[in-house]
Coordinates of C-alpha atoms and ligand atoms in Angstrom, one line a residue:
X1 CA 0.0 0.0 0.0
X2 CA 1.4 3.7 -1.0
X3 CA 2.5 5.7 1.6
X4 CA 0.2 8.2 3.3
X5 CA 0.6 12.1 3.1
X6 CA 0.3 13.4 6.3
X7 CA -2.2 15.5 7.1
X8 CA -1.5 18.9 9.1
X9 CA -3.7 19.3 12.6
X10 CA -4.4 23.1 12.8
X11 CA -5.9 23.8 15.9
X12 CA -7.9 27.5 16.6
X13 CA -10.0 26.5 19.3
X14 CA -7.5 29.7 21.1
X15 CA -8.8 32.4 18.4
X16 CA -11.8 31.1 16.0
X17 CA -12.9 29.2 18.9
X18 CA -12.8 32.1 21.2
X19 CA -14.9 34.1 18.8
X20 CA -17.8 32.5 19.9
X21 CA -19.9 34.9 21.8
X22 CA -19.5 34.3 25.4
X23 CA -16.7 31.7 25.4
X24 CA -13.8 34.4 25.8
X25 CA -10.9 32.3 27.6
X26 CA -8.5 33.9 30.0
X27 CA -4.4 33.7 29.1
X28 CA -4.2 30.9 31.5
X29 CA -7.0 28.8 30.2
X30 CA -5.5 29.4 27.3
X31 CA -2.6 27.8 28.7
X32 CA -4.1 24.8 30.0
X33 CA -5.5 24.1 26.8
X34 CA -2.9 24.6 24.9
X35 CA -0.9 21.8 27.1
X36 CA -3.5 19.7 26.2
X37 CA -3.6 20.1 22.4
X38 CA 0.1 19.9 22.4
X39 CA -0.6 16.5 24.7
X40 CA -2.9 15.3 21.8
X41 CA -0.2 16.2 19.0
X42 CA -1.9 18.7 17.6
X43 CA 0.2 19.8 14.6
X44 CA 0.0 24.0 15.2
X45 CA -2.1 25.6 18.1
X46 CA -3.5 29.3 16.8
X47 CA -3.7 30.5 20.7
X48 CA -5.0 33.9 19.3
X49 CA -5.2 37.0 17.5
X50 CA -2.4 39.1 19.4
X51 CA -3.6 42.0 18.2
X52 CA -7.0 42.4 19.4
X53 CA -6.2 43.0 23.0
X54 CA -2.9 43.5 25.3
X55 CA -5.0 39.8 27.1
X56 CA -4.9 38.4 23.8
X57 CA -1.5 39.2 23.2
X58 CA -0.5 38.0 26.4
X59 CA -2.5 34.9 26.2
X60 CA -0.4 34.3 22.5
X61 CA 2.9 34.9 24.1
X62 CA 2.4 33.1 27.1
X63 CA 1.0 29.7 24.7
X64 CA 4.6 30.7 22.9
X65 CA 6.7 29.9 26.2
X66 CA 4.4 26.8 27.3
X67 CA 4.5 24.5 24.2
X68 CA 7.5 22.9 23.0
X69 CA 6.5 20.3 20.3
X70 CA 3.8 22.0 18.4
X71 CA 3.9 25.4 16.4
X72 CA 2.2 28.2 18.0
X73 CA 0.4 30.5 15.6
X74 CA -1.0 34.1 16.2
X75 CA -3.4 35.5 13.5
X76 CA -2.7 39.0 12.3
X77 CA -5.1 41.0 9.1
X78 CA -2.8 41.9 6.2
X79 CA -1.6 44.6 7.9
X80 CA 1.5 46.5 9.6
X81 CA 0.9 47.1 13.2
X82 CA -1.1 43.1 13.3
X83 CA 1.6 41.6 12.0
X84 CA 4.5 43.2 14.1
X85 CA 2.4 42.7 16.9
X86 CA 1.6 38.6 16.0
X87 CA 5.6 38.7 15.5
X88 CA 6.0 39.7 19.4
X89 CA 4.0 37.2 20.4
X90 CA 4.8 33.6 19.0
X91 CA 8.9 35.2 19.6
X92 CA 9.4 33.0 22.3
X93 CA 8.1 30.1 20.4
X94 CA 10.3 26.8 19.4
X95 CA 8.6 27.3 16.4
X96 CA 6.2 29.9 15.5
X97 CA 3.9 30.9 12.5
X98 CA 2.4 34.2 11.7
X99 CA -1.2 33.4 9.6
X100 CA -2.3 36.6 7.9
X101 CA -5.5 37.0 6.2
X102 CA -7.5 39.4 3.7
X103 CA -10.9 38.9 2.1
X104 CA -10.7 38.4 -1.5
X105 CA -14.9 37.8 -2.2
X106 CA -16.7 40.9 -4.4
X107 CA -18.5 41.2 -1.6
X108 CA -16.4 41.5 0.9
X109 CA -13.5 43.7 -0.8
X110 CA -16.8 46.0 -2.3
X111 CA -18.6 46.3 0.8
X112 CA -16.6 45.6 3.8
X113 CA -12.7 46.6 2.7
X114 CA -13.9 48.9 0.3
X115 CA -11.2 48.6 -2.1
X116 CA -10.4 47.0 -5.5
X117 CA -9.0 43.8 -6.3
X118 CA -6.1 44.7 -7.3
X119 CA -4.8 46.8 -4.2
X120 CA -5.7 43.9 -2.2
X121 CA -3.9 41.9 -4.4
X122 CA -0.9 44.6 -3.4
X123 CA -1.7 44.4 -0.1
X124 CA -1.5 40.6 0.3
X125 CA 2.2 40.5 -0.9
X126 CA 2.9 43.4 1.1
X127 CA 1.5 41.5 4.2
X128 CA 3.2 38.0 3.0
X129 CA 6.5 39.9 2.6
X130 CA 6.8 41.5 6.1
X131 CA 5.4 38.5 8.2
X132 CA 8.7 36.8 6.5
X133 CA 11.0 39.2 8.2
X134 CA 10.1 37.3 11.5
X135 CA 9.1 33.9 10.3
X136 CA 9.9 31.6 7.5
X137 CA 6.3 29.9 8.1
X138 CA 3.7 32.4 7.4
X139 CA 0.2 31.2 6.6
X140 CA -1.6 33.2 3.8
X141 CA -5.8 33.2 4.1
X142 CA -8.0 34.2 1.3
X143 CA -11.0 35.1 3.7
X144 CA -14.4 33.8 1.9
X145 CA -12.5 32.2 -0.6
X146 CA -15.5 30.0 -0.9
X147 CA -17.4 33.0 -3.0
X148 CA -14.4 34.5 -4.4
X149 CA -13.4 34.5 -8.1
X150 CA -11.1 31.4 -9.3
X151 CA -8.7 33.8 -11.6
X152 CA -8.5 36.4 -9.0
X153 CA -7.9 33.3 -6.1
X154 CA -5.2 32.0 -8.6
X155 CA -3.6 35.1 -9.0
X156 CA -3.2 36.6 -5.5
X157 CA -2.1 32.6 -4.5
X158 CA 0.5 32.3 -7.2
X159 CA 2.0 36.1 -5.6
X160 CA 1.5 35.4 -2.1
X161 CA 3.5 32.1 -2.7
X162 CA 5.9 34.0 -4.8
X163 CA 6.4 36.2 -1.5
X164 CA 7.0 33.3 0.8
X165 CA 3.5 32.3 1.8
X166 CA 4.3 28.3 3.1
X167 CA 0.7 27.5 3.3
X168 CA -2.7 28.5 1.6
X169 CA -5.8 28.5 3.3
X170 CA -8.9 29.0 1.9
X171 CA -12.0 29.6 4.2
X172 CA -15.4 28.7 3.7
X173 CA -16.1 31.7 6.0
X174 CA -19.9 32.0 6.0
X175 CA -20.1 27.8 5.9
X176 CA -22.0 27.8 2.0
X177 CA -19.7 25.7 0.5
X178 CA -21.2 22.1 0.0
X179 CA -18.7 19.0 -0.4
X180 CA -18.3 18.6 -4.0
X181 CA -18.0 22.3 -4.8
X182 CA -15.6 23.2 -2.0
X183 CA -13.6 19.8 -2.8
X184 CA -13.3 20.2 -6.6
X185 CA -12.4 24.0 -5.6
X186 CA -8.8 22.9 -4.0
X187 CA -8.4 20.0 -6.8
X188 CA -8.8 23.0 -9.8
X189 CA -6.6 25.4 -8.2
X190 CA -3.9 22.8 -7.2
X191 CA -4.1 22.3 -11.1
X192 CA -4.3 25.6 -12.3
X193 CA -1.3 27.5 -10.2
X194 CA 2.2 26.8 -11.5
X195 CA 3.9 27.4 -8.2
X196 CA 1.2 25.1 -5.4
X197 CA 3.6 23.0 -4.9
X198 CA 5.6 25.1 -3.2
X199 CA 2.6 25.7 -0.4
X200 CA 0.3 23.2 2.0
X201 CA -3.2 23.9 1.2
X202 CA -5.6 23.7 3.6
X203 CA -8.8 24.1 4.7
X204 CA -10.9 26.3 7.4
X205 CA -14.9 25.2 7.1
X206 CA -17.3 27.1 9.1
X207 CA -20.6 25.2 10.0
X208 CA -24.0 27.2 9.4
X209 CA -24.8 24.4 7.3
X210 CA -23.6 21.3 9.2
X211 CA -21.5 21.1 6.7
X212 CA -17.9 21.9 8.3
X213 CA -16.6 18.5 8.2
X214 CA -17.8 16.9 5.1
X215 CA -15.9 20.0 3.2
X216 CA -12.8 19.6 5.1
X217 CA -13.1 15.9 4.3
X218 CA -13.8 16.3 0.8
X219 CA -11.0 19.0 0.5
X220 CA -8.7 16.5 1.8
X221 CA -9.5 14.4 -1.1
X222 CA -8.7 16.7 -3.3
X223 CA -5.8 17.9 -2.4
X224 CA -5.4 20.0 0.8
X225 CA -3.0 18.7 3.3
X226 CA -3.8 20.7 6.1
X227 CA -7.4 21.2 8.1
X228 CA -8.2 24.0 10.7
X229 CA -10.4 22.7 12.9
X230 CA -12.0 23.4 16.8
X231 CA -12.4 21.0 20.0
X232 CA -15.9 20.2 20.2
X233 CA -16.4 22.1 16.9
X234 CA -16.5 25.8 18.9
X235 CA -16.3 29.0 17.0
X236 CA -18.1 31.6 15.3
X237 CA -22.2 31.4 14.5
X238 CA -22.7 27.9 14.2
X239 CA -18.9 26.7 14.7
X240 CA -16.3 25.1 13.2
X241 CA -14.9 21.9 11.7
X242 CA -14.6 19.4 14.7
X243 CA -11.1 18.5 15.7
X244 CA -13.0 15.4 16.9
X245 CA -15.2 14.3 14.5
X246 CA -12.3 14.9 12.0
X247 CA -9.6 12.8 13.3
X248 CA -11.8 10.0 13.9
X249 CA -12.9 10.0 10.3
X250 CA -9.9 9.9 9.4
X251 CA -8.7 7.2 11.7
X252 CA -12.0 5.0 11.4
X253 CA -12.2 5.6 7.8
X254 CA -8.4 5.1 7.1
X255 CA -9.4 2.2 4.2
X256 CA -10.6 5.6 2.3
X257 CA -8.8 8.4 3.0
X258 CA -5.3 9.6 1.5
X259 CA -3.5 11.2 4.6
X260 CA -3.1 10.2 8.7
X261 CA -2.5 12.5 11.2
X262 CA -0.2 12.3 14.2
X263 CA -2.8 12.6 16.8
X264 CA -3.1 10.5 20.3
X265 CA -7.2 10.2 20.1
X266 CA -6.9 8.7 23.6
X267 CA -6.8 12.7 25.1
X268 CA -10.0 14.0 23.1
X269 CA -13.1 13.5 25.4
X270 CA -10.8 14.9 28.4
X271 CA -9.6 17.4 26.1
X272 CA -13.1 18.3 25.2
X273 CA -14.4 18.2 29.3
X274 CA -11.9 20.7 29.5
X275 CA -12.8 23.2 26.7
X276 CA -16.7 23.0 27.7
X277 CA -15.7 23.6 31.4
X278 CA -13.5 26.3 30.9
X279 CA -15.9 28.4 28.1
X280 CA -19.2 27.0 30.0
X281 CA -20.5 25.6 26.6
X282 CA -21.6 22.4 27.5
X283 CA -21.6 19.2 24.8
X284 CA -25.3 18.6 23.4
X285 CA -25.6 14.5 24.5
X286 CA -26.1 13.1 20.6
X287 CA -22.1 15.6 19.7
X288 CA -20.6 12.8 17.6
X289 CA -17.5 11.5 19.7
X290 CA -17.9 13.8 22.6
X291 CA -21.6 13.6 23.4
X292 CA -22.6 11.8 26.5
X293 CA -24.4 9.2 24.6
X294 CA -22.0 8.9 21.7
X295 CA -21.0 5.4 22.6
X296 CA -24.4 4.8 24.7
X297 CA -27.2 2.1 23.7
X298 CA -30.4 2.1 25.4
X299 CA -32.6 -0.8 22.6
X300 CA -33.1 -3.7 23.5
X301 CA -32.3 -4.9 20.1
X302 CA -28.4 -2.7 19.5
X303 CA -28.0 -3.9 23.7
X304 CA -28.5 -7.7 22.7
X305 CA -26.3 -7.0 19.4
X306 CA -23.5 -5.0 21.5
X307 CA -23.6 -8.2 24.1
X308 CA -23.0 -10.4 22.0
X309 CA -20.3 -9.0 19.8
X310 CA -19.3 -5.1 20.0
X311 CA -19.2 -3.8 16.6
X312 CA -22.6 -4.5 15.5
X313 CA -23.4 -1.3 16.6
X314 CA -20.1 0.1 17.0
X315 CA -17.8 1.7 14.6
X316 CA -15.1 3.2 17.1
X317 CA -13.6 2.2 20.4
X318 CA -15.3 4.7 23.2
X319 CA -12.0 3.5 25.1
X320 CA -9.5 4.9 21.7
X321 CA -10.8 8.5 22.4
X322 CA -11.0 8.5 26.1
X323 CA -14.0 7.4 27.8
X324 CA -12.9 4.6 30.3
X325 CA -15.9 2.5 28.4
X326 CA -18.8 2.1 26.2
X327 CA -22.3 2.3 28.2
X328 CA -25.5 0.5 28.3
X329 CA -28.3 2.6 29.8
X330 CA -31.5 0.8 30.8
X331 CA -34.6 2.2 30.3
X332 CA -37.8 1.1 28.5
X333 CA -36.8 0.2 25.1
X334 CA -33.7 -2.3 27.0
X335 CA -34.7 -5.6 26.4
X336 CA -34.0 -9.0 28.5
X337 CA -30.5 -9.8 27.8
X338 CA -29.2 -5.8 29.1
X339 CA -31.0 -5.8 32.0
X340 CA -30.0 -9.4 33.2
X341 CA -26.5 -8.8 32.3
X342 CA -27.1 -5.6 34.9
X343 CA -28.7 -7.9 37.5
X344 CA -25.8 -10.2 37.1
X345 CA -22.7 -7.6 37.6
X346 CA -24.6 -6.3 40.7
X347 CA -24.6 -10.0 42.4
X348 CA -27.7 -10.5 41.5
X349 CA -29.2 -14.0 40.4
X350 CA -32.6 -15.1 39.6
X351 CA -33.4 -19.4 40.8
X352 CA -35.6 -19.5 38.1
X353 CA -36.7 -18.1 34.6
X354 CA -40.0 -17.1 36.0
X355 CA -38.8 -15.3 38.8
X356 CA -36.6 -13.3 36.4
X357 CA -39.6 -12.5 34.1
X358 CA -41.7 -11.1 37.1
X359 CA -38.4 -8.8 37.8
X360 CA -38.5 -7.6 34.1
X361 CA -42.1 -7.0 34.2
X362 CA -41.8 -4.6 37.1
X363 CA -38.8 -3.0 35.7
X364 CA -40.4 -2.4 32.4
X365 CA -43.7 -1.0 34.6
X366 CA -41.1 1.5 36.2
X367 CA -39.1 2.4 32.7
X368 CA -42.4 3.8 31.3
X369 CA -42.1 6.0 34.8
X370 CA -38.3 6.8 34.2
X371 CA -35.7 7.8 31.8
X372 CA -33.5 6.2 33.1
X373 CA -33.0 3.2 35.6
X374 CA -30.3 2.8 38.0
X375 CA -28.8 0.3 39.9
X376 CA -30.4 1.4 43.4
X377 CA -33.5 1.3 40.9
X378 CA -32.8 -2.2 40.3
X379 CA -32.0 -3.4 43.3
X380 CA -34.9 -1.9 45.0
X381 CA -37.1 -4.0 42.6
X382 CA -36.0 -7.6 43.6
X383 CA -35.4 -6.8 47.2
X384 CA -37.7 -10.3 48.3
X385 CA -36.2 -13.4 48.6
X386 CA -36.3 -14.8 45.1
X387 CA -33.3 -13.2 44.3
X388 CA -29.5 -14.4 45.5
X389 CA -27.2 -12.0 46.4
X390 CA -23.5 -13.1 45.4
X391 CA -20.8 -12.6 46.9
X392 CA -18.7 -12.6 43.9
X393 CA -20.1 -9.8 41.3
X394 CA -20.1 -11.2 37.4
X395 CA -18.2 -9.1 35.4
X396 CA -19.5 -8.0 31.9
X397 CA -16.6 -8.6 29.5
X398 CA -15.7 -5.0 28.6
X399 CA -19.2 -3.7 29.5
X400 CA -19.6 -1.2 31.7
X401 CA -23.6 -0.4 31.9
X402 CA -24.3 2.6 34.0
X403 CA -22.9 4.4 37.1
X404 CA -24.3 5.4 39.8
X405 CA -24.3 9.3 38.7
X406 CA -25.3 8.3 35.0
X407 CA -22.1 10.0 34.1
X408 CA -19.6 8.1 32.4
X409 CA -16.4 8.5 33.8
X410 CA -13.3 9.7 32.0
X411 CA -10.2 8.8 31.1
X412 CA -7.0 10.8 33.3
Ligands
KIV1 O1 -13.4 32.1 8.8 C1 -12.4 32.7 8.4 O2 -12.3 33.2 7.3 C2 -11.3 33.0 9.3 C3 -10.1 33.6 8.8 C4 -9.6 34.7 9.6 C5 -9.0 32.5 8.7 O3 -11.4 32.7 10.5
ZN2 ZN1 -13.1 31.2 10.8

């Protein structure tokens, strides 16, 4: 089998992250997030946009000091004072990027910049030029390159690589890119610029569709080698490409995809714990990966299947990402075979068939009561003398069903 490419892990839960409203981070949660991306191998950690305040700024230099294996990145406009003061930031770095942007959409240079093409143009190679005084990797962002122009992209890409641009990144700002379009867009301007391979390309998908990861996924296809990405899929409006969901696509899907990516899954649920704690955005249960019922199965039907062998209802390990184990939650639709198995790791035996049928009766009769039952729940229904208590609990091969709390725990 051919070798894979590796694919680049762009982290910005630090600054596109952060411009979520109300998840604001202070310099030292920054920190403590940042230890754990690097932890995870995350490839370069954007901890912020140094310019915006003197926090931020000290939040980007104080990331800078902290991580030693992954590039810290600050992001800066195309212009002067962001880009000295990005510089300033990631200088205590072991390796540091600068990632300077402009928007290059009619709509955005006509309404928003006011200016024409071609002194943005100017403007980009002006930017690209002076980030390189301080850094040999500078990142070059077309914003909205999703509704921008494909000569005018191919133009200002071909002279921001001419001025020392390392990678490309092309955002689908607003999130209205679907997968082909956004996909075949990378593949055609790979083609049609003589000097793109001279730069990573990469991509930055926004989410007002639901569409963030299928575009970076179908970018990757095409051609980009680098994907920007959030923990728990944070950012602007609607978010950001998952970190998450991405590298477990990639992992679980490896038969299909191109690239791999360095990352240790095993720190991303307590990497994600972290993130929602510290902003206070808290993980909707279904949140692929994440969720608290990601790797949770409350039919009776997937329970039986999951019993008897794992993956025919699993695709992914919950262990591979971090949960200490999958979970089987007993409520009404849990059929026979769960909630014995439950009996059974809490020492509890049945003498006869019937006896355990009039147990599952009543526990059914309380499920239609409940969301959820738990194991005082249980216990409290067989509490006569038909039932043996064992001394010796019967352990579920690999099964954890539920705790006490109905939290599953987490991996340290
Ligand atoms: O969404 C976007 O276009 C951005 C750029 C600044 C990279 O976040
Ligand atoms: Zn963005």
């Amino acid at each position: 089998m051919a070798a894979k490419d590796k694919l680049i892990i762009f982290d910005t839960t630090l600054r596109d992250g952060e411009q979520s409203p109300g998840a604001s981070m202070t310099r030292d949660e920054k920190v403590r997030i940042a230890k754990m991306l690097e932890k995870m191998n995350v490839d370069v950690i954007e901890a912020g946009f140094a310019i915006a305040s003197q926090g931020d700024f000290e939040a980007v230099r104080s990331v800078a000091e902290a991580i030693k294996d992954s590039t810290v990145c600050s992001l800066a406009r195309a212009v002067k004072g962001d880009i000295e003061r990005a510089a300033e930031a990631i200088k205590p770095a072991n390796s540091g990027r600068i990632h300077t942007f402009i928007a290059t959409s009619p709509i955005h240079m006509q309404y928003k910049l006011q200016m024409e093409p071609e002194k943005v143009l100017e403007q980009a190679v002006a930017a690209v030029k002076l980030a390189r005084n301080f850094t040999d990797d500078v990142e070059f962002s077309l914003e909205d390159a999703s509704r921008s122009q494909f000569d005018f992209m191919c133009r200002i890409i071909d002279a921001v690589i001419t001025a020392g641009a390392k990678t490309i990144n092309l955002p689908d700002t607003v999130g209205y890119a679907v997968p082909d379009e956004y996909g075949s867009m990378f593949g055609r301007l790979l083609q049609a610029i003589p000097n793109a391979d001279k730069a990573i390309f990469s991509t930055h998908c926004h989410n007002d569709l639901g569409l963030a990861v299928a575009n970076s996924l179908s970018a990757v296809m095409h051609g980009a080698r680098q994907i920007e990405c959030t923990i728990n899929g944070l950012g602007e409006r609607a978010g950001n490409a998952a970190l998450e969901e991405i590298v477990m696509a990639l992992k679980t899907r490896k038969d299909f995809m191109p690239v791999e990516t360095h990352i240790d899954a095993s720190h991303i649920v307590p990497t994600s714990r972290l993130v929602a704690s510290i902003t206070g955005f808290p993980v909707q249960p279904n949140k692929a990966i994440v969720g608290a019922n990601a790797f949770a199965h409350e039919s009776g039907i997937h329970q039986d299947g999951i019993l008897k062998h794992r993956e025919t209802y699993e695709i992914m390990r919950a262990e591979d990402v971090g949960w200490n184990t999958n979970k089987l939650v007993l409520g009404k639709h849990s059929g026979r075979a769960a909630v014995k198995a439950r009996f059974s790791a809490l020492g509890l035996t049945f003498e006869s068939d019937a006896l355990f049928n009039e147990a599952f009766i009543r526990f059914k009769a309380l499920a239609d009561k409940k969301h959820e039952i738990f194991d005082e729940d249980l216990q409290a229904l067989v509490t006569d003398s038909s039932v043996e208590s064992e001394g010796n609990n019967i352990q579920l091969a690999e099964l954890e069903v539920v705790s006490k709390s109905g939290q599953l725990p987490v991996a340290t």
